[in-house]
Every structure is written in C-alpha cells, then in structure tokens.
mmCIF file with all atom_site columns, C-alpha atoms in Angstrom:
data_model
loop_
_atom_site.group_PDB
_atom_site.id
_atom_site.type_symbol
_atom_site.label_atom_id
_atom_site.label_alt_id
_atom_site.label_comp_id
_atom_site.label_asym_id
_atom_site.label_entity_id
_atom_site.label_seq_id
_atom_site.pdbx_PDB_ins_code
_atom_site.Cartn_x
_atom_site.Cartn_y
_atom_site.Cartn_z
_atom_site.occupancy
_atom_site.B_iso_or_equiv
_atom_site.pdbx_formal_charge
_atom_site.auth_seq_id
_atom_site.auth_comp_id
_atom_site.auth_asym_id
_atom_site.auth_atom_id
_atom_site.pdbx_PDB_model_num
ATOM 1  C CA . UNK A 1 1  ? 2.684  4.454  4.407   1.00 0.00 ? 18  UNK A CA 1
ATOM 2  C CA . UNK A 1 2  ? 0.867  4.203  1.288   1.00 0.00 ? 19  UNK A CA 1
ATOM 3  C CA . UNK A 1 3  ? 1.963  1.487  -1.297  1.00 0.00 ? 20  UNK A CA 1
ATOM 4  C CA . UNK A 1 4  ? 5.149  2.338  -3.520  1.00 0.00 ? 21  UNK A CA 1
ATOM 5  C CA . UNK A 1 5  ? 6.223  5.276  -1.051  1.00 0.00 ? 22  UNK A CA 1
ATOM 6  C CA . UNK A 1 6  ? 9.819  5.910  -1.631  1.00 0.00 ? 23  UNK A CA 1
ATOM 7  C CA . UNK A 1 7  ? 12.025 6.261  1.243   1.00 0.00 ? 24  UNK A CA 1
ATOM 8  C CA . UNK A 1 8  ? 15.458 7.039  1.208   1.00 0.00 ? 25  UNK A CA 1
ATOM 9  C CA . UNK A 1 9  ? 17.793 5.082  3.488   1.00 0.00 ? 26  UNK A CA 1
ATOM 10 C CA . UNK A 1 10 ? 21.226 7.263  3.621   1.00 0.00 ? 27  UNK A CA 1
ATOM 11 C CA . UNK A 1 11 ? 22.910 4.005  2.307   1.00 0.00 ? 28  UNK A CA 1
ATOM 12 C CA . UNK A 1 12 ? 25.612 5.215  -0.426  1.00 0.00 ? 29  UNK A CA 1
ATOM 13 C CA . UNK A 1 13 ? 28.008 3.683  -2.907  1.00 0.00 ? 30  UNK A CA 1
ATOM 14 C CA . UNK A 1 14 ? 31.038 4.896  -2.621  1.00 0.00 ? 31  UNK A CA 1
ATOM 15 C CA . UNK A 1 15 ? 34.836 3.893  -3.247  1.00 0.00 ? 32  UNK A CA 1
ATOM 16 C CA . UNK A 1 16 ? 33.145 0.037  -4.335  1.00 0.00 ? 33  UNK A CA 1
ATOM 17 C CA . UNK A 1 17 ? 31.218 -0.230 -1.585  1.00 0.00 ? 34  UNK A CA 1
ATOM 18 C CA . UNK A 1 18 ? 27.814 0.441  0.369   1.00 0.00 ? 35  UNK A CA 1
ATOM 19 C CA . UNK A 1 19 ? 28.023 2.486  3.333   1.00 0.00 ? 36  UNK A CA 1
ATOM 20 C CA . UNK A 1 20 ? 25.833 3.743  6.214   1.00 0.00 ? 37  UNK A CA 1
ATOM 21 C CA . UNK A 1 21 ? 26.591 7.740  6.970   1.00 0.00 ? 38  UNK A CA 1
ATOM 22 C CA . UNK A 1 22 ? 29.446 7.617  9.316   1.00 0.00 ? 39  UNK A CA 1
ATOM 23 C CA . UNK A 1 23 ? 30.997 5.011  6.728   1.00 0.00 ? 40  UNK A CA 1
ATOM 24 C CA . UNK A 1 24 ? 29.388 1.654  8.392   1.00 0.00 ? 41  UNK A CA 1
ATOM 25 C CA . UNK A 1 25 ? 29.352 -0.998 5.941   1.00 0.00 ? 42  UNK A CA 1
ATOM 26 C CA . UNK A 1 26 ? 26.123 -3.074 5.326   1.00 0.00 ? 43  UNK A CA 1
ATOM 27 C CA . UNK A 1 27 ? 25.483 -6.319 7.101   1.00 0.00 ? 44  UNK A CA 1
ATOM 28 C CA . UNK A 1 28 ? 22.413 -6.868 5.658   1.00 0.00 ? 45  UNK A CA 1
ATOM 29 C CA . UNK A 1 29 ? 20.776 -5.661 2.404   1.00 0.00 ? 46  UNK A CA 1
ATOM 30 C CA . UNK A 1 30 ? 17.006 -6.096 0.667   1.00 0.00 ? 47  UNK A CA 1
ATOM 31 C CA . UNK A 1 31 ? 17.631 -5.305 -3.094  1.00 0.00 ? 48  UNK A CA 1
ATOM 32 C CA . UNK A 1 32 ? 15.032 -5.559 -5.575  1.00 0.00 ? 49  UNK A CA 1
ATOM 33 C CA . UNK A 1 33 ? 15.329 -8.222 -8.648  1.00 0.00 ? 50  UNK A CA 1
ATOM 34 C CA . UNK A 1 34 ? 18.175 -6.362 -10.834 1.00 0.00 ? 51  UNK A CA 1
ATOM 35 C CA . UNK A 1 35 ? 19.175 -4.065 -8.060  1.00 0.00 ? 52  UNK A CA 1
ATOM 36 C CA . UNK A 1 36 ? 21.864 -2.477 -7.874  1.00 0.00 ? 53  UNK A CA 1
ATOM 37 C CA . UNK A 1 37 ? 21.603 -0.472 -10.295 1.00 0.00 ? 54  UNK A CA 1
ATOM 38 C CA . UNK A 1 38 ? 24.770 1.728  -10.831 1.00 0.00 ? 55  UNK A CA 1
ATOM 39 C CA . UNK A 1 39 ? 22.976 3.508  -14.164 1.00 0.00 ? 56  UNK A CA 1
ATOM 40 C CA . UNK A 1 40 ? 20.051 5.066  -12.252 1.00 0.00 ? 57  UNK A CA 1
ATOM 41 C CA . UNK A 1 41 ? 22.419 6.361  -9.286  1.00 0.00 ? 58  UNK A CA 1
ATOM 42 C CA . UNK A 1 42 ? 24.363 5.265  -6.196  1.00 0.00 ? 59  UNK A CA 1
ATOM 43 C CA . UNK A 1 43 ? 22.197 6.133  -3.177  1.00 0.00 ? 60  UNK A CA 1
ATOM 44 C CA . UNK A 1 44 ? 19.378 3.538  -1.997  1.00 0.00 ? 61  UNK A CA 1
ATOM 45 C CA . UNK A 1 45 ? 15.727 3.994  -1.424  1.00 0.00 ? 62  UNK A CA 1
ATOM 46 C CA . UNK A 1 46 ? 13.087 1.498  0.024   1.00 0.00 ? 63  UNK A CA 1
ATOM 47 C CA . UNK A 1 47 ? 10.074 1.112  -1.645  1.00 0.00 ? 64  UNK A CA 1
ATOM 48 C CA . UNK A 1 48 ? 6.851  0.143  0.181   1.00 0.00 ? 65  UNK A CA 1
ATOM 49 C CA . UNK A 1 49 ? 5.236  -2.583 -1.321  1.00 0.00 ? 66  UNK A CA 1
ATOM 50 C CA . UNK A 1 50 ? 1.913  -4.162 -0.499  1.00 0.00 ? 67  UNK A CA 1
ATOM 51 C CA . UNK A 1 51 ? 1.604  -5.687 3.036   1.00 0.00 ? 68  UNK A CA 1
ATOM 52 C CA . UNK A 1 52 ? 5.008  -5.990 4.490   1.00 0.00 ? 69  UNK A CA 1
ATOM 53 C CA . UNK A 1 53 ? 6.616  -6.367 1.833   1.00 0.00 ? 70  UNK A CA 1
ATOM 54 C CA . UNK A 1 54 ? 9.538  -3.869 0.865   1.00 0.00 ? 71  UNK A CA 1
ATOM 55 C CA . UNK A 1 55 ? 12.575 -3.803 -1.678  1.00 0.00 ? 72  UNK A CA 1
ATOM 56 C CA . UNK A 1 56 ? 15.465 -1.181 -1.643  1.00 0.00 ? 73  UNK A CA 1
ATOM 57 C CA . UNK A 1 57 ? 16.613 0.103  -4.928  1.00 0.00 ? 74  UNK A CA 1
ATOM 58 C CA . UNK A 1 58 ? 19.390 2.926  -6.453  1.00 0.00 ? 75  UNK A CA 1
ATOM 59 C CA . UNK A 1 59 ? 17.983 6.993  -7.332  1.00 0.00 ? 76  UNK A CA 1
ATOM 60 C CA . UNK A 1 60 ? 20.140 9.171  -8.281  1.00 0.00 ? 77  UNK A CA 1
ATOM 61 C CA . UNK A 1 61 ? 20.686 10.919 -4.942  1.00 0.00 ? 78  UNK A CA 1
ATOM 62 C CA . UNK A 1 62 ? 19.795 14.432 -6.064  1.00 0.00 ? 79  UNK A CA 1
ATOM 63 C CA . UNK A 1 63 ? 15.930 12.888 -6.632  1.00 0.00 ? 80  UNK A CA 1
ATOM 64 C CA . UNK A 1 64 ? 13.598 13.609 -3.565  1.00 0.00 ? 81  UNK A CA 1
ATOM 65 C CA . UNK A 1 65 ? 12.131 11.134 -1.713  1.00 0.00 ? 82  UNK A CA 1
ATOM 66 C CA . UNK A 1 66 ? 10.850 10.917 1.946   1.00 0.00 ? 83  UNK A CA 1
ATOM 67 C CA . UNK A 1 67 ? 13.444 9.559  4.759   1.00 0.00 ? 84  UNK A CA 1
ATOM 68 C CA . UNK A 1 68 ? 14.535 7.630  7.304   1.00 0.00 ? 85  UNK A CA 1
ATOM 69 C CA . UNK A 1 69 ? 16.110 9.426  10.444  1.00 0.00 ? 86  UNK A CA 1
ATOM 70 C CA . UNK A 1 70 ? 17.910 7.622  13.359  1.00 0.00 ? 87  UNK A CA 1
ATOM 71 C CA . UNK A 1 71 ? 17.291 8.739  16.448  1.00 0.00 ? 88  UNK A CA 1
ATOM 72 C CA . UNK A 1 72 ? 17.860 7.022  20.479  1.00 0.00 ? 89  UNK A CA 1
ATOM 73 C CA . UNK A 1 73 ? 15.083 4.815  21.585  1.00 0.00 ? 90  UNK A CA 1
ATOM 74 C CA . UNK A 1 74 ? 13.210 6.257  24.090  1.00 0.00 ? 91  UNK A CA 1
ATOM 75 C CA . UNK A 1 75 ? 11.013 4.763  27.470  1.00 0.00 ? 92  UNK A CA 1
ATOM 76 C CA . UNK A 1 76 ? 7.854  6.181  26.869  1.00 0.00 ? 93  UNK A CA 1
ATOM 77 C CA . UNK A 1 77 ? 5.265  5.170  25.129  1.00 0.00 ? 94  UNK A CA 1
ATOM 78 C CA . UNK A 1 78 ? 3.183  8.509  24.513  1.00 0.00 ? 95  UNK A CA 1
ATOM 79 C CA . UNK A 1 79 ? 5.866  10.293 23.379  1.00 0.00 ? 96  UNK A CA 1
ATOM 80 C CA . UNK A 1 80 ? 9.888  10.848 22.979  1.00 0.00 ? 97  UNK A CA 1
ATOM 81 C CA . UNK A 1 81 ? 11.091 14.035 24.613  1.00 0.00 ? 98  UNK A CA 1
ATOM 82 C CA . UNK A 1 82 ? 13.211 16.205 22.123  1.00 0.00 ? 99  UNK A CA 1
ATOM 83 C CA . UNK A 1 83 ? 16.637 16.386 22.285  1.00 0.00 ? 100 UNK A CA 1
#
C-alpha cells in the first residue's frame, strides 16, 4: 500500500466501548498521538505510514476508505479457493 492509505478496521465505539463486529472487545489497540478522537467520529481506520509503521485513528464512519476483510486461512500458497 502506498503511504497514508486509509483502511478501515470495522472497530466501533459503541455503548463506551470499542468493539470488533460480532461485539468482541479489543485486546490490543495502535492509536495515533491524540487518538481517540470522539469529535471526528466513532469508527477506526489504520493509516499506512512509511515503512512499517502504522497508527489507527477515528472517521466518521459514513467517510470511505478501503478495508480490511476477515476471511479463514487457507493451505495453499498460490491461491485460496472461494468459499
């Protein structure tokens, strides 16, 4: 990906807390400096930084961005086969 690509991560604030879709809570988080932000929104995107670097921060979920799907590994390494 190309430096400051925006991804989003499905991670959303609700009822005080962030939450995975399916309502996991976080066990681990990678906010920027000043992040959360609760002003710009309550849904999380990564940002892409230089090297390996990358930050999440809050969008107002209506705001498109790229994504991140999760899918079953799979034990091939050409290809997956669909689902």
């Amino acid at each position: 990906f190309p430096p400051k690509t925006k991804l989003w991560l499905g991670l959303q604030y609700k009822d005080s807390q962030w939450t995975w879709p399916g309502g996991y809570s976080t066990g681990f988080t990678n906010w920027a400096w000043g992040q959360p932000d609760y002003q710009t929104g309550n849904c999380a995107y990564m940002q892409i930084n230089s090297g390996s670097k990358s930050e999440w921060f809050t969008d107002n979920c209506n705001n498109d961005h790229h994504y991140i799907c999760q899918t079953k590994p799979c034990d091939s390494t050409k290809y997956c086969p669909a689902e």
